[in-house]
Structures are given as C-alpha cells and as structure tokens.
Amino acid sequence: MTVHATRATGVRSRLGLCLTLAVGLTGCGPDLGTPEGTTRAFVDAMAQRDWDSACGLLSHDFVHRAMEGNSQYCPVYLERWHPDTSRYETLAVQGEAVDTPDGHRLEVAPEDSPGETEEVLVVEESGRLVLLRYPGRDTAIR
C-alpha cells in the first residue's frame, strides 16, 4: 500500500509541475496586440499547417472577397493554395511596422535571404489586429 501512495504522490507532483509549466507557457508566443506579433502568429500557423488558426488571423474582408463570400471554407482554400508551407518555417518579421492610412505595413523575409521581402498589411477589425495582405498571397496556387 505504501508503494501505491508513494507513486500517487510522485504522479501528483509531476502533474503539478506540468500544470505549472503549462500555465507559465501560455503567456509565451507572439503578442497578438501588435502588428509584428499578429504576423508572427500567422506565419507560425501556416508553417504548422494549422489552417483554422491562420484563417482566424486573416481579415474578414479579405476572406470574404478571396473566398467567394464563404468564410467557412477558408481552411480548405488555404490548404489548396499553399500545398508547400516550408517557406513559412523561415520567415521572419523585418523591423517594426509603419503606420499608414491603410493600416500597419511591415515586411517579412526568409531568415537566410533577408533581401527577399514581402509586404504585409495588418488592420484592425472589431478591436483585433488581422492581416489584410499576408505573406505568400502573391505566390499562392489559385
């Protein structure tokens, strides 16, 4: 019986440690309150082929126009348009966003080719930052 009690205590302490780490890590990751963080989160989602998360970071206006007015199929469209997402694995935000009348403009480029930049446009919709122009859009298979 003592062995079982010891094991349960060990399991509980490991579980407690895991929960503590999980709670501590939830604050990690891109800051969705900044254009740079929103862009980083989108790039990460695309690199992981997490279509739902990537769609959640796109402008509703863009999704509505680009996907024939049917946003429920956004994950299907992104998967079809971007069969190879390996490029997203090395994309990095270059500098800070510049505020313009259209929104926040910033550039991304592969870490190993910082000269190959793409422009991203981040706008505010319903109190959150979302991408109106996303990296890879111009090279998508449509």
Short mmCIF file of C-alpha atoms in Angstrom, two decimals, residues 30-42 53-60 97-100 102-106 120-133:
data_model
loop_
_atom_site.label_atom_id
_atom_site.label_comp_id
_atom_site.label_asym_id
_atom_site.label_seq_id
_atom_site.Cartn_x
_atom_site.Cartn_y
_atom_site.Cartn_z
CA PRO A 30 3.51 36.18 -30.35
CA ASP A 31 1.75 39.25 -28.95
CA LEU A 32 -1.50 39.48 -30.92
CA GLY A 33 -1.82 43.10 -29.79
CA THR A 34 0.96 44.19 -32.16
CA PRO A 35 1.20 44.00 -35.96
CA GLU A 36 4.52 42.16 -35.64
CA GLY A 37 3.08 39.59 -33.22
CA THR A 38 -0.04 39.04 -35.33
CA THR A 39 2.13 38.48 -38.40
CA ARG A 40 4.41 36.10 -36.48
CA ALA A 41 1.39 34.12 -35.25
CA PHE A 42 0.06 33.82 -38.82
CA SER A 53 -5.62 29.42 -36.70
CA ALA A 54 -4.27 31.04 -39.85
CA CYS A 55 -7.82 31.85 -41.01
CA GLY A 56 -8.59 33.39 -37.64
CA LEU A 57 -5.77 35.87 -38.22
CA LEU A 58 -6.94 36.96 -41.66
CA SER A 59 -9.15 39.97 -42.26
CA HIS A 60 -12.83 39.06 -42.63
CA ALA A 97 5.51 48.11 -38.57
CA VAL A 98 4.92 51.53 -40.14
CA ASP A 99 1.53 53.10 -39.55
CA THR A 100 -0.20 54.25 -42.74
CA ASP A 102 -4.38 51.81 -44.88
CA GLY A 103 -3.11 50.04 -41.76
CA HIS A 104 0.20 48.82 -40.38
CA ARG A 105 2.70 47.90 -43.09
CA LEU A 106 5.64 45.64 -42.39
CA VAL A 120 2.24 42.54 -45.08
CA LEU A 121 -0.69 44.78 -44.22
CA VAL A 122 -2.21 44.46 -40.76
CA VAL A 123 -5.50 46.21 -40.00
CA GLU A 124 -7.81 46.48 -37.02
CA GLU A 125 -11.19 44.78 -37.31
CA SER A 126 -13.62 44.53 -34.43
CA GLY A 127 -10.93 45.56 -31.97
CA ARG A 128 -8.32 42.99 -33.05
CA LEU A 129 -5.40 43.04 -35.43
CA VAL A 130 -5.72 40.85 -38.53
CA LEU A 131 -3.88 40.51 -41.83
CA LEU A 132 -5.40 42.12 -44.91
CA ARG A 133 -2.36 41.23 -47.03
#
